[in-house]
Amino acid sequence: MEEEKQPEPVSRRLVNLLLGMGLVGTLSGFMGAALAYLWPRRGEAAGSALLQGPQRPLHPEDIRENQGLVGRSFLGKILVVRRNDTLVGLQATCTHLGCTVAWNPEHQQVECPCHGARYDLQGALLRGPARQPLAQVELVVVEGGIQVLPPEEG
Ligand code: FES
């Protein structure tokens, strides 16, 4: 009678090694995702003094009279509104919970779509729930588009 050949038992050490490698791989994936989320975004707009639109730098002619557009710069999101042929810049991040505000040409005010805060074109608070005004941002038209100036120290 022939003896059946039994498969070699997988050693406990090998199983532990494979489980350990799987655990390390899983943890590395979670850590990588967490770091990618927490790491500051380094895009073209993050360090740019030129206001960046979705595809290219914003240019003054992109903004018609009584219209507002939001661009990105080293100061974050900036709302630019053209009124009386002058460009006005405001921080576009609502001081309540951080939604992006927009210019409402009909109401002639800056409005937050999230909880209804309202600001005037100088950034002054007209209606809550926000409690702080929007900061004004100084803009300069340059050859490449609209440049954001750093806030004055004071
Ligand atoms: S985030 Fe703007 S009103 Fe709440």
PDB file of N, CA, C and O in Angstrom, residues 24-79:
ATOM      1  N   VAL A  24       0.962  45.931   8.091  1.00  0.00           N
ATOM      2  CA  VAL A  24       1.816  47.090   7.798  1.00  0.00           C
ATOM      3  C   VAL A  24       1.332  47.795   6.534  1.00  0.00           C
ATOM      4  O   VAL A  24       1.251  49.034   6.482  1.00  0.00           O
ATOM      5  N   GLY A  25       0.974  47.011   5.518  1.00  0.00           N
ATOM      6  CA  GLY A  25       0.480  47.613   4.271  1.00  0.00           C
ATOM      7  C   GLY A  25      -0.793  48.401   4.493  1.00  0.00           C
ATOM      8  O   GLY A  25      -0.951  49.532   4.001  1.00  0.00           O
ATOM      9  N   THR A  26      -1.714  47.848   5.280  1.00  0.00           N
ATOM     10  CA  THR A  26      -2.974  48.533   5.560  1.00  0.00           C
ATOM     11  C   THR A  26      -2.734  49.827   6.334  1.00  0.00           C
ATOM     12  O   THR A  26      -3.269  50.882   5.994  1.00  0.00           O
ATOM     13  N   LEU A  27      -1.900  49.740   7.373  1.00  0.00           N
ATOM     14  CA  LEU A  27      -1.609  50.940   8.165  1.00  0.00           C
ATOM     15  C   LEU A  27      -0.910  52.011   7.329  1.00  0.00           C
ATOM     16  O   LEU A  27      -1.180  53.197   7.469  1.00  0.00           O
ATOM     17  N   SER A  28      -0.006  51.579   6.447  1.00  0.00           N
ATOM     18  CA  SER A  28       0.673  52.539   5.574  1.00  0.00           C
ATOM     19  C   SER A  28      -0.329  53.267   4.688  1.00  0.00           C
ATOM     20  O   SER A  28      -0.225  54.477   4.467  1.00  0.00           O
ATOM     21  N   GLY A  29      -1.306  52.524   4.184  1.00  0.00           N
ATOM     22  CA  GLY A  29      -2.338  53.145   3.350  1.00  0.00           C
ATOM     23  C   GLY A  29      -3.109  54.199   4.112  1.00  0.00           C
ATOM     24  O   GLY A  29      -3.331  55.318   3.628  1.00  0.00           O
ATOM     25  N   PHE A  30      -3.509  53.871   5.341  1.00  0.00           N
ATOM     26  CA  PHE A  30      -4.249  54.838   6.164  1.00  0.00           C
ATOM     27  C   PHE A  30      -3.388  56.045   6.492  1.00  0.00           C
ATOM     28  O   PHE A  30      -3.834  57.190   6.439  1.00  0.00           O
ATOM     29  N   MET A  31      -2.134  55.807   6.852  1.00  0.00           N
ATOM     30  CA  MET A  31      -1.242  56.909   7.199  1.00  0.00           C
ATOM     31  C   MET A  31      -1.007  57.820   5.987  1.00  0.00           C
ATOM     32  O   MET A  31      -1.002  59.045   6.112  1.00  0.00           O
ATOM     33  N   GLY A  32      -0.831  57.213   4.816  1.00  0.00           N
ATOM     34  CA  GLY A  32      -0.619  58.005   3.604  1.00  0.00           C
ATOM     35  C   GLY A  32      -1.824  58.879   3.298  1.00  0.00           C
ATOM     36  O   GLY A  32      -1.692  60.063   2.990  1.00  0.00           O
ATOM     37  N   ALA A  33      -3.014  58.293   3.428  1.00  0.00           N
ATOM     38  CA  ALA A  33      -4.235  59.072   3.171  1.00  0.00           C
ATOM     39  C   ALA A  33      -4.376  60.196   4.192  1.00  0.00           C
ATOM     40  O   ALA A  33      -4.727  61.326   3.840  1.00  0.00           O
ATOM     41  N   ALA A  34      -4.068  59.911   5.458  1.00  0.00           N
ATOM     42  CA  ALA A  34      -4.185  60.943   6.504  1.00  0.00           C
ATOM     43  C   ALA A  34      -3.186  62.064   6.257  1.00  0.00           C
ATOM     44  O   ALA A  34      -3.525  63.247   6.360  1.00  0.00           O
ATOM     45  N   LEU A  35      -1.961  61.723   5.906  1.00  0.00           N
ATOM     46  CA  LEU A  35      -0.960  62.754   5.633  1.00  0.00           C
ATOM     47  C   LEU A  35      -1.322  63.576   4.407  1.00  0.00           C
ATOM     48  O   LEU A  35      -1.160  64.796   4.396  1.00  0.00           O
ATOM     49  N   ALA A  36      -1.826  62.915   3.373  1.00  0.00           N
ATOM     50  CA  ALA A  36      -2.220  63.650   2.168  1.00  0.00           C
ATOM     51  C   ALA A  36      -3.334  64.631   2.486  1.00  0.00           C
ATOM     52  O   ALA A  36      -3.383  65.738   1.943  1.00  0.00           O
ATOM     53  N   TYR A  37      -4.220  64.260   3.400  1.00  0.00           N
ATOM     54  CA  TYR A  37      -5.319  65.151   3.782  1.00  0.00           C
ATOM     55  C   TYR A  37      -4.810  66.334   4.603  1.00  0.00           C
ATOM     56  O   TYR A  37      -5.234  67.475   4.418  1.00  0.00           O
ATOM     57  N   LEU A  38      -3.878  66.058   5.507  1.00  0.00           N
ATOM     58  CA  LEU A  38      -3.418  67.098   6.421  1.00  0.00           C
ATOM     59  C   LEU A  38      -2.352  68.003   5.825  1.00  0.00           C
ATOM     60  O   LEU A  38      -2.179  69.132   6.248  1.00  0.00           O
ATOM     61  N   TRP A  39      -1.625  67.507   4.843  1.00  0.00           N
ATOM     62  CA  TRP A  39      -0.518  68.282   4.282  1.00  0.00           C
ATOM     63  C   TRP A  39      -1.060  69.503   3.555  1.00  0.00           C
ATOM     64  O   TRP A  39      -2.055  69.400   2.864  1.00  0.00           O
ATOM     65  N   PRO A  40      -0.415  70.655   3.683  1.00  0.00           N
ATOM     66  CA  PRO A  40      -0.905  71.843   2.983  1.00  0.00           C
ATOM     67  C   PRO A  40      -0.879  71.632   1.479  1.00  0.00           C
ATOM     68  O   PRO A  40       0.067  71.052   0.959  1.00  0.00           O
ATOM     69  N   ARG A  41      -1.919  72.128   0.819  1.00  0.00           N
ATOM     70  CA  ARG A  41      -2.017  71.969  -0.609  1.00  0.00           C
ATOM     71  C   ARG A  41      -0.985  72.851  -1.299  1.00  0.00           C
ATOM     72  O   ARG A  41      -0.873  74.021  -1.007  1.00  0.00           O
ATOM     73  N   ARG A  42      -0.249  72.265  -2.196  1.00  0.00           N
ATOM     74  CA  ARG A  42       0.761  73.039  -2.915  1.00  0.00           C
ATOM     75  C   ARG A  42       0.384  73.088  -4.371  1.00  0.00           C
ATOM     76  O   ARG A  42       0.887  72.347  -5.179  1.00  0.00           O
ATOM     77  N   GLY A  43      -0.507  73.967  -4.695  1.00  0.00           N
ATOM     78  CA  GLY A  43      -0.882  74.125  -6.087  1.00  0.00           C
ATOM     79  C   GLY A  43      -0.247  75.377  -6.633  1.00  0.00           C
ATOM     80  O   GLY A  43       0.418  76.110  -5.913  1.00  0.00           O
ATOM     81  N   GLU A  44      -0.510  75.630  -7.881  1.00  0.00           N
ATOM     82  CA  GLU A  44       0.021  76.826  -8.513  1.00  0.00           C
ATOM     83  C   GLU A  44      -0.502  78.068  -7.797  1.00  0.00           C
ATOM     84  O   GLU A  44       0.211  79.040  -7.591  1.00  0.00           O
ATOM     85  N   ALA A  45      -1.795  78.003  -7.394  1.00  0.00           N
ATOM     86  CA  ALA A  45      -2.413  79.170  -6.783  1.00  0.00           C
ATOM     87  C   ALA A  45      -1.947  79.396  -5.355  1.00  0.00           C
ATOM     88  O   ALA A  45      -1.992  80.510  -4.856  1.00  0.00           O
ATOM     89  N   ALA A  46      -1.484  78.348  -4.686  1.00  0.00           N
ATOM     90  CA  ALA A  46      -1.166  78.467  -3.264  1.00  0.00           C
ATOM     91  C   ALA A  46      -0.105  79.526  -2.995  1.00  0.00           C
ATOM     92  O   ALA A  46      -0.159  80.223  -2.001  1.00  0.00           O
ATOM     93  N   GLY A  47       0.872  79.664  -3.889  1.00  0.00           N
ATOM     94  CA  GLY A  47       1.916  80.636  -3.643  1.00  0.00           C
ATOM     95  C   GLY A  47       1.874  81.813  -4.599  1.00  0.00           C
ATOM     96  O   GLY A  47       2.792  82.598  -4.648  1.00  0.00           O
ATOM     97  N   SER A  48       0.803  81.936  -5.344  1.00  0.00           N
ATOM     98  CA  SER A  48       0.761  82.927  -6.400  1.00  0.00           C
ATOM     99  C   SER A  48       0.202  84.255  -5.917  1.00  0.00           C
ATOM    100  O   SER A  48      -0.785  84.298  -5.190  1.00  0.00           O
ATOM    101  N   ALA A  49       0.834  85.340  -6.361  1.00  0.00           N
ATOM    102  CA  ALA A  49       0.276  86.664  -6.093  1.00  0.00           C
ATOM    103  C   ALA A  49      -0.758  87.002  -7.158  1.00  0.00           C
ATOM    104  O   ALA A  49      -1.607  87.860  -6.953  1.00  0.00           O
ATOM    105  N   LEU A  50      -0.694  86.320  -8.313  1.00  0.00           N
ATOM    106  CA  LEU A  50      -1.698  86.526  -9.353  1.00  0.00           C
ATOM    107  C   LEU A  50      -2.928  85.702  -9.017  1.00  0.00           C
ATOM    108  O   LEU A  50      -2.829  84.527  -8.655  1.00  0.00           O
ATOM    109  N   LEU A  51      -4.083  86.317  -9.138  1.00  0.00           N
ATOM    110  CA  LEU A  51      -5.315  85.570  -8.876  1.00  0.00           C
ATOM    111  C   LEU A  51      -5.515  84.515  -9.956  1.00  0.00           C
ATOM    112  O   LEU A  51      -5.491  84.831 -11.150  1.00  0.00           O
ATOM    113  N   GLN A  52      -5.700  83.290  -9.514  1.00  0.00           N
ATOM    114  CA  GLN A  52      -5.843  82.186 -10.450  1.00  0.00           C
ATOM    115  C   GLN A  52      -7.318  81.792 -10.587  1.00  0.00           C
ATOM    116  O   GLN A  52      -7.986  81.559  -9.580  1.00  0.00           O
ATOM    117  N   GLY A  53      -7.774  81.719 -11.831  1.00  0.00           N
ATOM    118  CA  GLY A  53      -9.109  81.192 -12.105  1.00  0.00           C
ATOM    119  C   GLY A  53      -9.010  79.690 -12.247  1.00  0.00           C
ATOM    120  O   GLY A  53      -7.948  79.109 -12.007  1.00  0.00           O
ATOM    121  N   PRO A  54     -10.095  79.060 -12.666  1.00  0.00           N
ATOM    122  CA  PRO A  54     -10.065  77.600 -12.791  1.00  0.00           C
ATOM    123  C   PRO A  54      -9.053  77.099 -13.821  1.00  0.00           C
ATOM    124  O   PRO A  54      -8.449  76.052 -13.641  1.00  0.00           O
ATOM    125  N   GLN A  55      -8.842  77.842 -14.891  1.00  0.00           N
ATOM    126  CA  GLN A  55      -7.954  77.378 -15.959  1.00  0.00           C
ATOM    127  C   GLN A  55      -6.680  78.197 -16.078  1.00  0.00           C
ATOM    128  O   GLN A  55      -5.652  77.693 -16.483  1.00  0.00           O
ATOM    129  N   ARG A  56      -6.752  79.472 -15.719  1.00  0.00           N
ATOM    130  CA  ARG A  56      -5.629  80.388 -15.951  1.00  0.00           C
ATOM    131  C   ARG A  56      -5.788  81.572 -15.006  1.00  0.00           C
ATOM    132  O   ARG A  56      -6.817  81.696 -14.339  1.00  0.00           O
ATOM    133  N   PRO A  57      -4.802  82.461 -14.969  1.00  0.00           N
ATOM    134  CA  PRO A  57      -4.956  83.650 -14.126  1.00  0.00           C
ATOM    135  C   PRO A  57      -6.169  84.474 -14.560  1.00  0.00           C
ATOM    136  O   PRO A  57      -6.488  84.563 -15.749  1.00  0.00           O
ATOM    137  N   LEU A  58      -6.841  85.067 -13.572  1.00  0.00           N
ATOM    138  CA  LEU A  58      -7.967  85.942 -13.887  1.00  0.00           C
ATOM    139  C   LEU A  58      -7.436  87.240 -14.471  1.00  0.00           C
ATOM    140  O   LEU A  58      -6.410  87.761 -14.010  1.00  0.00           O
ATOM    141  N   HIS A  59      -8.121  87.769 -15.454  1.00  0.00           N
ATOM    142  CA  HIS A  59      -7.773  89.048 -16.053  1.00  0.00           C
ATOM    143  C   HIS A  59      -8.911  90.028 -15.803  1.00  0.00           C
ATOM    144  O   HIS A  59     -10.069  89.600 -15.682  1.00  0.00           O
ATOM    145  N   PRO A  60      -8.600  91.308 -15.739  1.00  0.00           N
ATOM    146  CA  PRO A  60      -9.645  92.291 -15.453  1.00  0.00           C
ATOM    147  C   PRO A  60     -10.835  92.184 -16.408  1.00  0.00           C
ATOM    148  O   PRO A  60     -11.979  92.337 -15.995  1.00  0.00           O
ATOM    149  N   GLU A  61     -10.545  91.892 -17.672  1.00  0.00           N
ATOM    150  CA  GLU A  61     -11.633  91.827 -18.656  1.00  0.00           C
ATOM    151  C   GLU A  61     -12.544  90.601 -18.458  1.00  0.00           C
ATOM    152  O   GLU A  61     -13.596  90.500 -19.066  1.00  0.00           O
ATOM    153  N   ASP A  62     -12.135  89.662 -17.593  1.00  0.00           N
ATOM    154  CA  ASP A  62     -12.991  88.503 -17.284  1.00  0.00           C
ATOM    155  C   ASP A  62     -14.186  88.903 -16.418  1.00  0.00           C
ATOM    156  O   ASP A  62     -15.157  88.156 -16.310  1.00  0.00           O
ATOM    157  N   ILE A  63     -14.075  90.059 -15.764  1.00  0.00           N
ATOM    158  CA  ILE A  63     -15.097  90.471 -14.800  1.00  0.00           C
ATOM    159  C   ILE A  63     -15.840  91.677 -15.363  1.00  0.00           C
ATOM    160  O   ILE A  63     -15.279  92.764 -15.485  1.00  0.00           O
ATOM    161  N   ARG A  64     -17.098  91.461 -15.707  1.00  0.00           N
ATOM    162  CA  ARG A  64     -17.902  92.553 -16.265  1.00  0.00           C
ATOM    163  C   ARG A  64     -18.432  93.443 -15.144  1.00  0.00           C
ATOM    164  O   ARG A  64     -18.391  93.078 -13.981  1.00  0.00           O
ATOM    165  N   GLU A  65     -18.933  94.602 -15.535  1.00  0.00           N
ATOM    166  CA  GLU A  65     -19.500  95.544 -14.571  1.00  0.00           C
ATOM    167  C   GLU A  65     -20.592  94.848 -13.750  1.00  0.00           C
ATOM    168  O   GLU A  65     -21.421  94.117 -14.299  1.00  0.00           O
ATOM    169  N   ASN A  66     -20.559  95.051 -12.435  1.00  0.00           N
ATOM    170  CA  ASN A  66     -21.525  94.495 -11.488  1.00  0.00           C
ATOM    171  C   ASN A  66     -21.485  92.956 -11.455  1.00  0.00           C
ATOM    172  O   ASN A  66     -22.478  92.301 -11.191  1.00  0.00           O
ATOM    173  N   GLN A  67     -20.312  92.404 -11.728  1.00  0.00           N
ATOM    174  CA  GLN A  67     -20.135  90.956 -11.660  1.00  0.00           C
ATOM    175  C   GLN A  67     -18.996  90.646 -10.699  1.00  0.00           C
ATOM    176  O   GLN A  67     -18.098  91.486 -10.511  1.00  0.00           O
ATOM    177  N   GLY A  68     -19.057  89.490 -10.071  1.00  0.00           N
ATOM    178  CA  GLY A  68     -17.990  89.077  -9.170  1.00  0.00           C
ATOM    179  C   GLY A  68     -17.482  87.695  -9.535  1.00  0.00           C
ATOM    180  O   GLY A  68     -18.244  86.838  -9.972  1.00  0.00           O
ATOM    181  N   LEU A  69     -16.181  87.493  -9.372  1.00  0.00           N
ATOM    182  CA  LEU A  69     -15.575  86.178  -9.595  1.00  0.00           C
ATOM    183  C   LEU A  69     -14.656  85.858  -8.418  1.00  0.00           C
ATOM    184  O   LEU A  69     -14.073  86.757  -7.808  1.00  0.00           O
ATOM    185  N   VAL A  70     -14.511  84.592  -8.140  1.00  0.00           N
ATOM    186  CA  VAL A  70     -13.619  84.160  -7.065  1.00  0.00           C
ATOM    187  C   VAL A  70     -12.380  83.534  -7.695  1.00  0.00           C
ATOM    188  O   VAL A  70     -12.476  82.694  -8.585  1.00  0.00           O
ATOM    189  N   GLY A  71     -11.226  84.002  -7.253  1.00  0.00           N
ATOM    190  CA  GLY A  71      -9.961  83.423  -7.685  1.00  0.00           C
ATOM    191  C   GLY A  71      -9.168  82.985  -6.469  1.00  0.00           C
ATOM    192  O   GLY A  71      -9.530  83.275  -5.325  1.00  0.00           O
ATOM    193  N   ARG A  72      -8.069  82.286  -6.725  1.00  0.00           N
ATOM    194  CA  ARG A  72      -7.212  81.810  -5.629  1.00  0.00           C
ATOM    195  C   ARG A  72      -5.854  82.496  -5.697  1.00  0.00           C
ATOM    196  O   ARG A  72      -5.358  82.785  -6.788  1.00  0.00           O
ATOM    197  N   SER A  73      -5.293  82.705  -4.530  1.00  0.00           N
ATOM    198  CA  SER A  73      -3.962  83.302  -4.450  1.00  0.00           C
ATOM    199  C   SER A  73      -3.294  82.816  -3.178  1.00  0.00           C
ATOM    200  O   SER A  73      -3.855  81.977  -2.464  1.00  0.00           O
ATOM    201  N   PHE A  74      -2.142  83.402  -2.878  1.00  0.00           N
ATOM    202  CA  PHE A  74      -1.467  83.020  -1.638  1.00  0.00           C
ATOM    203  C   PHE A  74      -2.267  83.429  -0.405  1.00  0.00           C
ATOM    204  O   PHE A  74      -2.010  82.946   0.689  1.00  0.00           O
ATOM    205  N   LEU A  75      -3.258  84.309  -0.584  1.00  0.00           N
ATOM    206  CA  LEU A  75      -4.122  84.701   0.532  1.00  0.00           C
ATOM    207  C   LEU A  75      -5.378  83.834   0.607  1.00  0.00           C
ATOM    208  O   LEU A  75      -6.272  84.125   1.387  1.00  0.00           O
ATOM    209  N   GLY A  76      -5.472  82.833  -0.228  1.00  0.00           N
ATOM    210  CA  GLY A  76      -6.662  81.976  -0.258  1.00  0.00           C
ATOM    211  C   GLY A  76      -7.637  82.468  -1.320  1.00  0.00           C
ATOM    212  O   GLY A  76      -7.231  83.084  -2.306  1.00  0.00           O
ATOM    213  N   LYS A  77      -8.920  82.200  -1.098  1.00  0.00           N
ATOM    214  CA  LYS A  77      -9.930  82.585  -2.085  1.00  0.00           C
ATOM    215  C   LYS A  77     -10.237  84.072  -1.950  1.00  0.00           C
ATOM    216  O   LYS A  77     -10.467  84.564  -0.848  1.00  0.00           O
ATOM    217  N   ILE A  78     -10.231  84.739  -3.097  1.00  0.00           N
ATOM    218  CA  ILE A  78     -10.494  86.174  -3.126  1.00  0.00           C
ATOM    219  C   ILE A  78     -11.657  86.440  -4.073  1.00  0.00           C
ATOM    220  O   ILE A  78     -11.670  85.958  -5.213  1.00  0.00           O
ATOM    221  N   LEU A  79     -12.638  87.210  -3.587  1.00  0.00           N
ATOM    222  CA  LEU A  79     -13.759  87.644  -4.429  1.00  0.00           C
ATOM    223  C   LEU A  79     -13.393  88.982  -5.046  1.00  0.00           C
ATOM    224  O   LEU A  79     -13.004  89.911  -4.325  1.00  0.00           O
TER     225      LEU A  79
END
